[in-house]
Tab-separated table of C-alpha atoms in Angstrom:
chain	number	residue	atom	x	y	z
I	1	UNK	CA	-222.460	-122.675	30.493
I	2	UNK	CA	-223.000	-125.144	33.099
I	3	UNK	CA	-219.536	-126.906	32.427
I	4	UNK	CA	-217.927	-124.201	32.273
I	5	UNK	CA	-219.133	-123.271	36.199
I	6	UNK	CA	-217.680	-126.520	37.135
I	7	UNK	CA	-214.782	-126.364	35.161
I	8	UNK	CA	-213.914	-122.991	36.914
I	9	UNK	CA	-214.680	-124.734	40.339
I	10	UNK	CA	-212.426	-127.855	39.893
I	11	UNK	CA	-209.547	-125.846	38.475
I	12	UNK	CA	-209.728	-123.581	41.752
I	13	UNK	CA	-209.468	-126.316	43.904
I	14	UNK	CA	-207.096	-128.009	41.431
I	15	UNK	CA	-204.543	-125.431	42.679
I	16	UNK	CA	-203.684	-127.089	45.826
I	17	UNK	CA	-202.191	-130.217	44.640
I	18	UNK	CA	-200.369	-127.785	42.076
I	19	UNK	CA	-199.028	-125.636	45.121
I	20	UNK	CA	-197.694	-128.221	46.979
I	21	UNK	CA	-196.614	-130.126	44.151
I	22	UNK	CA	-194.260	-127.224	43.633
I	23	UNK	CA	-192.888	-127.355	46.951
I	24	UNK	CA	-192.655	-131.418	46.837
I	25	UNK	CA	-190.331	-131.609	44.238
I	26	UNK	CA	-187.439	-129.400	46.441
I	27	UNK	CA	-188.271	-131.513	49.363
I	28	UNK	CA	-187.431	-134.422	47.352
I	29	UNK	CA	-184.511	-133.246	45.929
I	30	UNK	CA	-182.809	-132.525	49.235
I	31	UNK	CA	-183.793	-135.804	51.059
I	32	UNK	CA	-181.558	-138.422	51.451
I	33	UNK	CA	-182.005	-140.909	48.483
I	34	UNK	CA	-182.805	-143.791	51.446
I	35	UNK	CA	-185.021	-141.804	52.580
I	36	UNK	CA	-187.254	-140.236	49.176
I	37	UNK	CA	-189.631	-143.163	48.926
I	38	UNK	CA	-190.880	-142.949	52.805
I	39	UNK	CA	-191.016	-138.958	52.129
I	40	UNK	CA	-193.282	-139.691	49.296
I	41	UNK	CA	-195.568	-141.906	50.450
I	42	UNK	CA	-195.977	-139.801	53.497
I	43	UNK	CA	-196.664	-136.722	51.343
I	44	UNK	CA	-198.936	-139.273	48.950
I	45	UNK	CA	-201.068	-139.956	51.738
I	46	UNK	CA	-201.100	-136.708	53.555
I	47	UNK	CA	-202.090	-134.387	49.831
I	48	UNK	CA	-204.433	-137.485	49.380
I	49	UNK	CA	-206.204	-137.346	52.335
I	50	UNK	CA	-206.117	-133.355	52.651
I	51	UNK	CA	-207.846	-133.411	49.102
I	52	UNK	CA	-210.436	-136.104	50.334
I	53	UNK	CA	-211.393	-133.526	53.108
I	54	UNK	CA	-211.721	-130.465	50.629
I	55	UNK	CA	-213.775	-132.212	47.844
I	56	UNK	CA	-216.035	-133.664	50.897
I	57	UNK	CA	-216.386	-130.412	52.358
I	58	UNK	CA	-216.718	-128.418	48.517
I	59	UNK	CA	-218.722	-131.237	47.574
I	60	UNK	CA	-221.196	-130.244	50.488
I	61	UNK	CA	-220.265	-126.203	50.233
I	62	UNK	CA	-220.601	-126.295	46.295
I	63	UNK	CA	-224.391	-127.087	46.267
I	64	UNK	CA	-225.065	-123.924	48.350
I	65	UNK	CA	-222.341	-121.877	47.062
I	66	UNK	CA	-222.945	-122.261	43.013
I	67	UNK	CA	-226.513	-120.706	42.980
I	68	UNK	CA	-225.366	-117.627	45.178
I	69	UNK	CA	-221.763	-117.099	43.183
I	70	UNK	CA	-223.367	-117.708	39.841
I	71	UNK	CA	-226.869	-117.828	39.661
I	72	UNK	CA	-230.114	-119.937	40.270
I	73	UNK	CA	-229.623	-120.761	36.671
I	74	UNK	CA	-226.457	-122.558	37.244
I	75	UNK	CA	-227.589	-124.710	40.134
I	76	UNK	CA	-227.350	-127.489	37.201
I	77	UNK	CA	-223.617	-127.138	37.531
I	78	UNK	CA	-223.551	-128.893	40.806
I	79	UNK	CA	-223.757	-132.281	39.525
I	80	UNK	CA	-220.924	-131.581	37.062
I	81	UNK	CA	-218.656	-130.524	39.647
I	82	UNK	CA	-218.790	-133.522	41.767
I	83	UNK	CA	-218.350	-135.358	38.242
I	84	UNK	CA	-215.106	-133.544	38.008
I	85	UNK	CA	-214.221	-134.500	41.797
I	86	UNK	CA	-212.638	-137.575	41.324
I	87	UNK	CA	-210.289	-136.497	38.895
I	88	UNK	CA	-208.937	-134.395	41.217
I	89	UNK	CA	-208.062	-136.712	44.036
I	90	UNK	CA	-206.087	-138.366	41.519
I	91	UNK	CA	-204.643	-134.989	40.535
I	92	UNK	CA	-203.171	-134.986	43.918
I	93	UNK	CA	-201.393	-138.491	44.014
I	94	UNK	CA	-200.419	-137.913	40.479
I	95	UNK	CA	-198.287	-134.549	41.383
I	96	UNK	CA	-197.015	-136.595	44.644
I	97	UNK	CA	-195.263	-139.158	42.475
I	98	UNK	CA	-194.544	-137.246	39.249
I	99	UNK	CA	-192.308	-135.069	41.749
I	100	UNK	CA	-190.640	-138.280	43.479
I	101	UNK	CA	-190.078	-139.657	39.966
I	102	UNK	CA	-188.684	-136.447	38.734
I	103	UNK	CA	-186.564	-136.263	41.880
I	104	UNK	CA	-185.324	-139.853	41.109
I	105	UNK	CA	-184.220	-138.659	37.435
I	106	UNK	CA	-187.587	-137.958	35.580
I	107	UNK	CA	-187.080	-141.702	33.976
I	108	UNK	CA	-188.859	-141.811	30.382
I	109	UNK	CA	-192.003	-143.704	31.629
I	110	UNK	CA	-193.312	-140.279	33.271
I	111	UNK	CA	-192.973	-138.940	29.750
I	112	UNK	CA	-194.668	-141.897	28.299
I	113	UNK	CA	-197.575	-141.928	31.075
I	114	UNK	CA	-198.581	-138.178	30.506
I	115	UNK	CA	-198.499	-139.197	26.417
I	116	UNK	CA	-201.025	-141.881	26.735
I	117	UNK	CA	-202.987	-140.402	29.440
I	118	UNK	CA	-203.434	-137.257	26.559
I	119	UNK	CA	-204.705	-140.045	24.029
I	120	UNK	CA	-206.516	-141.512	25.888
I	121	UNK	CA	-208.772	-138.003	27.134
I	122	UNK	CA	-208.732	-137.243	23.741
I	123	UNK	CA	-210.078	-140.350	22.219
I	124	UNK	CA	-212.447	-140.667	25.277
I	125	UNK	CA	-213.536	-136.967	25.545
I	126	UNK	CA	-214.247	-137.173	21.618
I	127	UNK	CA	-216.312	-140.656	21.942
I	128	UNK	CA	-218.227	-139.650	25.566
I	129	UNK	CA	-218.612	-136.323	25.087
I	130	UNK	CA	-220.983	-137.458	22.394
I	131	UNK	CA	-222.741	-139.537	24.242
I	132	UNK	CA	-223.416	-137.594	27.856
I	133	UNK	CA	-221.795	-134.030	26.999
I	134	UNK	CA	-219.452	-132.731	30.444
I	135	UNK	CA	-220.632	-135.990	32.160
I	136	UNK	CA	-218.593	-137.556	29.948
I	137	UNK	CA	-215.998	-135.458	30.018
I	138	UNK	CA	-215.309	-135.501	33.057
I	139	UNK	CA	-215.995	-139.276	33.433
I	140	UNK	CA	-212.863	-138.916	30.527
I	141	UNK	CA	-210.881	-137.155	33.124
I	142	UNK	CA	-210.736	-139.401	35.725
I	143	UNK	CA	-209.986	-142.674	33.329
I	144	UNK	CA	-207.647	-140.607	31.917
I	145	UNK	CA	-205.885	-139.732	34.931
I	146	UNK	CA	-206.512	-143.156	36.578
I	147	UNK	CA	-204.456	-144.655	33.501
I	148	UNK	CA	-201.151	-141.427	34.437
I	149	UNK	CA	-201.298	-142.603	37.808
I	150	UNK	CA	-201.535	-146.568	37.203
I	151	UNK	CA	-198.421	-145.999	35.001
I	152	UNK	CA	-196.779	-143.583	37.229
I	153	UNK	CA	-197.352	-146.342	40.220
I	154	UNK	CA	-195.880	-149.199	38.232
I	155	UNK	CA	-192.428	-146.778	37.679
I	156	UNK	CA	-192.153	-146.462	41.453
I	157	UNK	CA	-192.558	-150.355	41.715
I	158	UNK	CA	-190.644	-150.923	39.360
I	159	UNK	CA	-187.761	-149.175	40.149
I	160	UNK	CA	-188.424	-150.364	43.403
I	161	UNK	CA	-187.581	-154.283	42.287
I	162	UNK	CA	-184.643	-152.696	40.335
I	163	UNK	CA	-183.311	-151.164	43.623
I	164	UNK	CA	-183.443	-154.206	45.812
I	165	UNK	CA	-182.333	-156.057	42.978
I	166	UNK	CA	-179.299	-154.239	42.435
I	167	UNK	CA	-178.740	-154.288	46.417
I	168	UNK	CA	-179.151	-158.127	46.271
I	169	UNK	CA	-176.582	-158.493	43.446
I	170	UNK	CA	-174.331	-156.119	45.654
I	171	UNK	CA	-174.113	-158.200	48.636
I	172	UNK	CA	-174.115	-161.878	46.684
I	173	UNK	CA	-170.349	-159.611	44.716
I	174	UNK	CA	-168.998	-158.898	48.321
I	175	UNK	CA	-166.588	-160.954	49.327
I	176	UNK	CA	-167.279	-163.091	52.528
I	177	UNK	CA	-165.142	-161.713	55.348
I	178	UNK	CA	-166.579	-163.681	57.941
I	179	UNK	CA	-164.909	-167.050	57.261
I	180	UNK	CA	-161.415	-165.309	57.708
């Protein structure tokens, strides 16, 4: 019962990096490829620190707000929620970058990031859950989706070094027209 309050509440404010994630992923399609990586960090930092504010402010709104939606009785569901918080924020930076990546090419390490992010909630939902019920859960959630986003980062990096790489290789193949 009490989960499922804060369940309800995260997945409601879960919606917003899901929104704009939707309207991201156009954005990035019709920027110039020199200019993708500055539109996503800008968009990183902006959902990021729009998402801050609104757990902040439904951290603060949530303690008053879950008794008089749901119920003295649920008041218990507070702590939960700002459990599930965290998770969240990285939602947002997640959906930033899945939509560059995807924008780039959707290269197989976002496939591979999402598959061991899943094993590793499941494993660590099955193990915590045990031990502190939705506190671990949702302590599950965020590793989880601090592990998507760690891999998701070192794509962008990577492809990053790949880039400049293959720009450095570019100019040390042109011929030097100075000398002439």
């Amino acid at each position: 019962g009490l989960f499922s309050v804060a369940v309800q509440l995260a997945d409601g404010i879960a919606q917003l990096p899901a929104t704009i994630g939707l309207l991201i992923f156009p954005l990035m399609v019709r920027t110039a490829t020199g200019h993708r990586r500055a539109a996503m960090w800008r968009a990183f930092w902006g959902l990021g620190g729009a998402m801050f504010l609104l757990l902040v402010i439904g951290g603060i709104a949530s303690y008053w707000l879950i008794p008089l939606l749901f119920g003295q009785s649920f008041a218990g569901s507070y702590p939960l929620t700002i459990a599930l918080f965290p998770q969240l924020l990285l939602l947002s930076f997640m959906t930033v970058i899945s939509q560059y990546l995807a924008a780039e090419g959707y290269p197989w390490t976002q496939v591979f990031a999402w598959i061991v992010g899943f094993i590793v909630q499941t494993v660590l939902s099955y193990w915590l859950a045990s031990k502190w019920g939705g506190f671990g859960v949702a302590m599950a959630l965020t590793i989880s989706s601090a592990v998507v986003l760690g891999i998701l980062l070192l794509e962008v990096f990577r492809k990053r070094r790949s880039a400049a790489t293959m720009a450095g290789n570019e100019q040390a193949m042109a011929p030097d027209v100075s000398s002439r």
